[in-house]
Tab-separated table of C-alpha atoms and ligand atoms in Angstrom:
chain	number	residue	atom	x	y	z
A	1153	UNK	CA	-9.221	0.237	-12.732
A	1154	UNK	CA	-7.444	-3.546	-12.618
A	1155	UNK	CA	-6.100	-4.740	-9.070
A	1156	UNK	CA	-3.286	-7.057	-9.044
A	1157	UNK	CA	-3.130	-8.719	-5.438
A	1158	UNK	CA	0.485	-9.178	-4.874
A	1159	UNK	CA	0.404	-10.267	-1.604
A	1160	UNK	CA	-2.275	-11.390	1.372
A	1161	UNK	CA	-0.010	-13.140	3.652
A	1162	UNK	CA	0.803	-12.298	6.934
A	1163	UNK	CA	4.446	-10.770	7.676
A	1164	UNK	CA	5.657	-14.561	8.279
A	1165	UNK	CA	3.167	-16.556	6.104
A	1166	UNK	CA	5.261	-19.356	4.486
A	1167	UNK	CA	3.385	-19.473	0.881
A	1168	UNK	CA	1.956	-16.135	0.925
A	1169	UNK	CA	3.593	-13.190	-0.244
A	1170	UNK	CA	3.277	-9.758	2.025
A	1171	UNK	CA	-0.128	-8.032	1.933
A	1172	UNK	CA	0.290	-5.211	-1.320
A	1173	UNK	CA	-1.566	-4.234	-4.236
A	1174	UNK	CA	-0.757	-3.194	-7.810
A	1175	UNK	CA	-3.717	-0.547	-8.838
A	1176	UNK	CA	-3.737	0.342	-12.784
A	1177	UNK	CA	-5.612	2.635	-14.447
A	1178	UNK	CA	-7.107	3.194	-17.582
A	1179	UNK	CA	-3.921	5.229	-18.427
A	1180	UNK	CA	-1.994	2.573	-17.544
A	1181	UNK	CA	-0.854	4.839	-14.488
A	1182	UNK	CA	0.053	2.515	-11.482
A	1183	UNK	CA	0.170	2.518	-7.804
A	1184	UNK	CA	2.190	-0.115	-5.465
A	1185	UNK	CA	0.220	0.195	-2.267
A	1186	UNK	CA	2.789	-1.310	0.442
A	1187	UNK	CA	6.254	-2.815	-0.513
A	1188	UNK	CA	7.023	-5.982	2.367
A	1189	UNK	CA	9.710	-7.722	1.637
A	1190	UNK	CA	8.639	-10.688	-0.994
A	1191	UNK	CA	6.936	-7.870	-2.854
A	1192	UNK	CA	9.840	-7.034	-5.100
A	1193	UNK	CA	10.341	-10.625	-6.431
A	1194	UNK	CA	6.879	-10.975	-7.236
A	1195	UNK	CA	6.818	-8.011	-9.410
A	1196	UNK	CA	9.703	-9.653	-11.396
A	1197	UNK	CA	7.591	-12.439	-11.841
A	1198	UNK	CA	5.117	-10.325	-13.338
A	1199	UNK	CA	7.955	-8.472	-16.110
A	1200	UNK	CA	6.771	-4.910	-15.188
A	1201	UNK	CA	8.997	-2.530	-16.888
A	1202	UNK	CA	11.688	-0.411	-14.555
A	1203	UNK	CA	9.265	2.663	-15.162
A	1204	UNK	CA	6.092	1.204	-15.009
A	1205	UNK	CA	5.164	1.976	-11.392
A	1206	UNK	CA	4.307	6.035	-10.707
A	1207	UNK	CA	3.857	6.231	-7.206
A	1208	UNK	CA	4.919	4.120	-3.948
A	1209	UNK	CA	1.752	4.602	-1.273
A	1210	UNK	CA	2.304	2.894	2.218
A	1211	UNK	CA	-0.108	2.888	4.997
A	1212	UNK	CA	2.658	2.356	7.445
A	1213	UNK	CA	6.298	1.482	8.152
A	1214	UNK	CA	5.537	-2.320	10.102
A	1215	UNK	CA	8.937	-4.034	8.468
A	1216	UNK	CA	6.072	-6.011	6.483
A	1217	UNK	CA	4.458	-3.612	4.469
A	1218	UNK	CA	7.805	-1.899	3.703
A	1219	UNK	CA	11.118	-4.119	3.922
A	1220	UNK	CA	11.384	-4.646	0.513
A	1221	UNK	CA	11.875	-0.624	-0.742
A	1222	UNK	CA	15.691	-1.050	-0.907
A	1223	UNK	CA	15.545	-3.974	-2.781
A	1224	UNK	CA	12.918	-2.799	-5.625
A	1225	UNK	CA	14.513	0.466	-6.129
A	1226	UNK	CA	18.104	-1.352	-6.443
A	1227	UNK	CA	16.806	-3.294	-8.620
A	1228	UNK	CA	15.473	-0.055	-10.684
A	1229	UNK	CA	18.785	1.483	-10.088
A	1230	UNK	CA	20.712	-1.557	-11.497
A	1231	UNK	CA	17.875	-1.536	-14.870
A	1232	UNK	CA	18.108	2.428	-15.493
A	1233	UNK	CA	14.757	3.743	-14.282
A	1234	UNK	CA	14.663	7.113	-15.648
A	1235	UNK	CA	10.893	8.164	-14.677
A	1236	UNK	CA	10.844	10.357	-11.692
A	1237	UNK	CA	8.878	8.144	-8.094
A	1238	UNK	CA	6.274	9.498	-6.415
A	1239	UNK	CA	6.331	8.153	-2.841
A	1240	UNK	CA	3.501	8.900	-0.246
A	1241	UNK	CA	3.870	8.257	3.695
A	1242	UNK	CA	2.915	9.465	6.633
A	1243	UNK	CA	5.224	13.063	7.341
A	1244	UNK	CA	6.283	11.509	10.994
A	1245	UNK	CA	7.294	8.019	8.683
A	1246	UNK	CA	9.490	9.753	6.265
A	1247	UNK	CA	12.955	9.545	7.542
A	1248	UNK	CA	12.980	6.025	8.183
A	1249	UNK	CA	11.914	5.420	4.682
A	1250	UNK	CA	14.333	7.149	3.701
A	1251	UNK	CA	17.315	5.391	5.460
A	1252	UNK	CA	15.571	2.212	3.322
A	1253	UNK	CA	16.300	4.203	0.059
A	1254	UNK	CA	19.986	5.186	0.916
A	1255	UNK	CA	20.057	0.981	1.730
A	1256	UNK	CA	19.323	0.833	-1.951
A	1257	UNK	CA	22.156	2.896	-3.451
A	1258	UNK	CA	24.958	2.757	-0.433
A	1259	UNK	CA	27.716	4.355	-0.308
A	1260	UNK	CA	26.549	6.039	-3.353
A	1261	UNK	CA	24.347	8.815	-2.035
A	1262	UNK	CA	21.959	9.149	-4.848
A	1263	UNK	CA	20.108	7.362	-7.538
A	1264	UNK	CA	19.545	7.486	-11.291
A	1265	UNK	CA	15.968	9.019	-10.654
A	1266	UNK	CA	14.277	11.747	-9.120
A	1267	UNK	CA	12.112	10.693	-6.043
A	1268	UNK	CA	9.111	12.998	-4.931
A	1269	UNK	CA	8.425	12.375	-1.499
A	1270	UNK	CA	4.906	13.687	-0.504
A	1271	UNK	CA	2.735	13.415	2.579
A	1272	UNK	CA	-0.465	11.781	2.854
A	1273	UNK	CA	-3.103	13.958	3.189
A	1274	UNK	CA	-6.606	13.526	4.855
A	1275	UNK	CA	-7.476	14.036	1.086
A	1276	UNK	CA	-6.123	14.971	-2.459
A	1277	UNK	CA	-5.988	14.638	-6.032
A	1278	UNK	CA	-3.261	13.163	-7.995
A	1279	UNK	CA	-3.996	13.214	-12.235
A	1280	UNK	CA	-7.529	11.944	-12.273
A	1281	UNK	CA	-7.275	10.178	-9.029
A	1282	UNK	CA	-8.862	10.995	-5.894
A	1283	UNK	CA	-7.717	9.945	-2.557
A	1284	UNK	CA	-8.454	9.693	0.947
A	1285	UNK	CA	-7.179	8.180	4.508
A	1286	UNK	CA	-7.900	7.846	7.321
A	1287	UNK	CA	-6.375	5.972	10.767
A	1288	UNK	CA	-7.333	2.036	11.257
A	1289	UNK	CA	-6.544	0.716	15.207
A	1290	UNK	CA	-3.552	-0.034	14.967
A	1291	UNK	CA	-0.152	-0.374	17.151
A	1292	UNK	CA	1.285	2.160	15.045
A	1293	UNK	CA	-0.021	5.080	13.061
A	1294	UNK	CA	-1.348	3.430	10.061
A	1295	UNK	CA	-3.298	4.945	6.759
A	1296	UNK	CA	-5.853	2.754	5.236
A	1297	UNK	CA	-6.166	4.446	1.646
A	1298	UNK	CA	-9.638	5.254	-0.657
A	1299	UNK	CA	-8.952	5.187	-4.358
A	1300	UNK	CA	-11.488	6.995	-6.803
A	1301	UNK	CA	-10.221	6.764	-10.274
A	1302	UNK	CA	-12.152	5.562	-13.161
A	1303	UNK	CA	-15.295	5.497	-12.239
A	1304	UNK	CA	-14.618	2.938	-9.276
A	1305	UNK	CA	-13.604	2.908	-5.799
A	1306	UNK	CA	-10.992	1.411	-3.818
A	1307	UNK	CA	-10.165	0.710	-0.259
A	1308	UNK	CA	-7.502	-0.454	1.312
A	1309	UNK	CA	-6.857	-1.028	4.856
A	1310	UNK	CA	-3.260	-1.588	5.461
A	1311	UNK	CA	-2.748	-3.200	8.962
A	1312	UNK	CA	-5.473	-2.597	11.550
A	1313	UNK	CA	-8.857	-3.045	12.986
A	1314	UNK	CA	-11.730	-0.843	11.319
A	1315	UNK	CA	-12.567	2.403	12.889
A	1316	UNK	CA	-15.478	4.803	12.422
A	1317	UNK	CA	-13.108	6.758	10.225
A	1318	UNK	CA	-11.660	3.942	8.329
A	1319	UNK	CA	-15.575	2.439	8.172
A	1320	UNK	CA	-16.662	5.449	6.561
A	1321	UNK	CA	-13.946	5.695	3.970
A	1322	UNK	CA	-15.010	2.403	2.722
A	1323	UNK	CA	-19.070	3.686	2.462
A	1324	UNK	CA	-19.850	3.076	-1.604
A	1325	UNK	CA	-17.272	0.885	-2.139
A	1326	UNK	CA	-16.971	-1.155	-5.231
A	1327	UNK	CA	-13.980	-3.731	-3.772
A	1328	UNK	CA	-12.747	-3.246	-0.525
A	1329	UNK	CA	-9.490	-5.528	1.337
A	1330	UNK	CA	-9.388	-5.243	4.934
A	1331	UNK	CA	-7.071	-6.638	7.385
A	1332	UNK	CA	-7.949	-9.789	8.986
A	1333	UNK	CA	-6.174	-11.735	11.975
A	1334	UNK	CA	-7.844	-14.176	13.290
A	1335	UNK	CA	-11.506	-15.845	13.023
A	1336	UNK	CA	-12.360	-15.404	16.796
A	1337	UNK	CA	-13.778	-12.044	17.757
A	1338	UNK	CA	-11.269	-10.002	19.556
A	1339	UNK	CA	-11.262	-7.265	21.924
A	1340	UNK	CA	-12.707	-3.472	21.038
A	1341	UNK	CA	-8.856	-2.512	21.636
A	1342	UNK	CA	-6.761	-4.934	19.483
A	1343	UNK	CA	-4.354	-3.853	16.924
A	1344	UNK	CA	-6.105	-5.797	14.309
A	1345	UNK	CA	-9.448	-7.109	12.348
A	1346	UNK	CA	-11.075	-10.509	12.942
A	1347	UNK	CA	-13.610	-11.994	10.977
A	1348	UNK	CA	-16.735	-12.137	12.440
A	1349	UNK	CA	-16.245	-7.844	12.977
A	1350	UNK	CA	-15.292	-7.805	9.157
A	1351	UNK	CA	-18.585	-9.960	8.203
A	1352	UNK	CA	-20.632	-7.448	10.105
A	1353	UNK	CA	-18.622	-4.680	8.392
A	1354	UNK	CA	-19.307	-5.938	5.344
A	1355	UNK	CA	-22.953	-6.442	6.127
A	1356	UNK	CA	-23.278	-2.915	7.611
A	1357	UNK	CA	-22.048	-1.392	4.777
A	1358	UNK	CA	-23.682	-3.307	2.141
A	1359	UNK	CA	-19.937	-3.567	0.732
A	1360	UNK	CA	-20.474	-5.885	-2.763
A	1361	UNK	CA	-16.831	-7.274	-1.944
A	1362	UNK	CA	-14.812	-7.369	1.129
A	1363	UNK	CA	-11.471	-9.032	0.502
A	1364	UNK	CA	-9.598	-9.926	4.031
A	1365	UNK	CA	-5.955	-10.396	4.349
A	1366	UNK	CA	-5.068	-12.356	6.976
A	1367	UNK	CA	-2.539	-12.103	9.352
A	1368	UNK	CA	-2.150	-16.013	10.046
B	2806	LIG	ZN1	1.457	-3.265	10.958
């Protein structure tokens, strides 16, 4: 499994991009987990192919982690992608992502490949992939996301502060990013991590890496 960090930055870091990562398998399958909006430009830097990226995953619809949908699949559009899009979301999340895509292609109603919109599930299995989610603290439903594929595992937090669910998915972890605000502790009810409960998280777990994006 190979992670490409395209982003860690906060949703109005200055040098940062947005918090997203690129997840390739041995297959050379790939995964964009969250799509904020300086995502798309820095996979141009990187000369992906049009059809190089299977499946869209977002933990959540903050403008950050998904702004820049309309702009990556235009750009698709505008290049020819022909490979059907897998996109994952949360069922309740759906719609507005969708208003994003018909952003992309407007007034034309459709677009020059087929998209498979599916729901995140508590678990599943997609090729040799296996996934799992479960809800961070956050001030809007949000996803963090387990990847087994390869003989490794994968989490990723999306935006929020750990809870006992989200701590659990990240139990035997071989990398693990988690959300990260600020460096003072804050309260038991904020919307996001802080370092000194991500040191202990880390510690707790025995995680070998802990990765933090942080907010500011
Ligand atoms: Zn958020």
């Amino acid at each position: 499994m190979k992670i490409d960090v395209i982003g860690s930055g906060s949703a109005f870091s200055l040098t940062r991009n947005t918090s997203s990562i690129l997840v390739t398998d041995k297959d050379d399958q790939r995964w964009l987990i969250d799509c904020g909006p300086t995502v798309p430009r820095a996979l141009w830097q990187r000369a992906l192919d049009v059809n190089d990226i299977d499946v869209l995953y977002f933990t959540h619809i903050h403008p950050d982690h998904c702004a820049g949908l309309p702009v990556l699949l235009n750009r698709w559009k505008s290049f020819g992608r022909r490979k059907p899009l897998i996109i994952y979301c949360q069922a309740q999340q759906r719609e507005s992502l969708q208003q994003l895509v018909s952003l992309a292609t407007w007034p034309v109603p459709h677009i020059c490949f087929d998209i498979d919109w599916r729901d995140s599930q508590a678990q599943w299995q997609w090729q040799q992939w296996h996934l799992s989610t479960a809800a961070t603290q956050h001030e809007m439903s949000n996803l963090s996301l387990r990847i087994e594929a390869d003989g490794h595992v994968l989490f990723y937090s999306g935006d929020g502060r750990p809870t006992d669910a989200s701590r659990a998915l990240m139990q035997g972890c071989d990398l693990a990013f988690q959300e990260c605000a600020v460096s003072m502790p804050l309260s038991k009810e904020a919307s996001h991590g802080d370092v000194v409960n991500c040191l202990a998280l880390q510690q707790s777990l025995s995680l070998p890496v802990l990765a933090l994006s942080l907010l500011r």
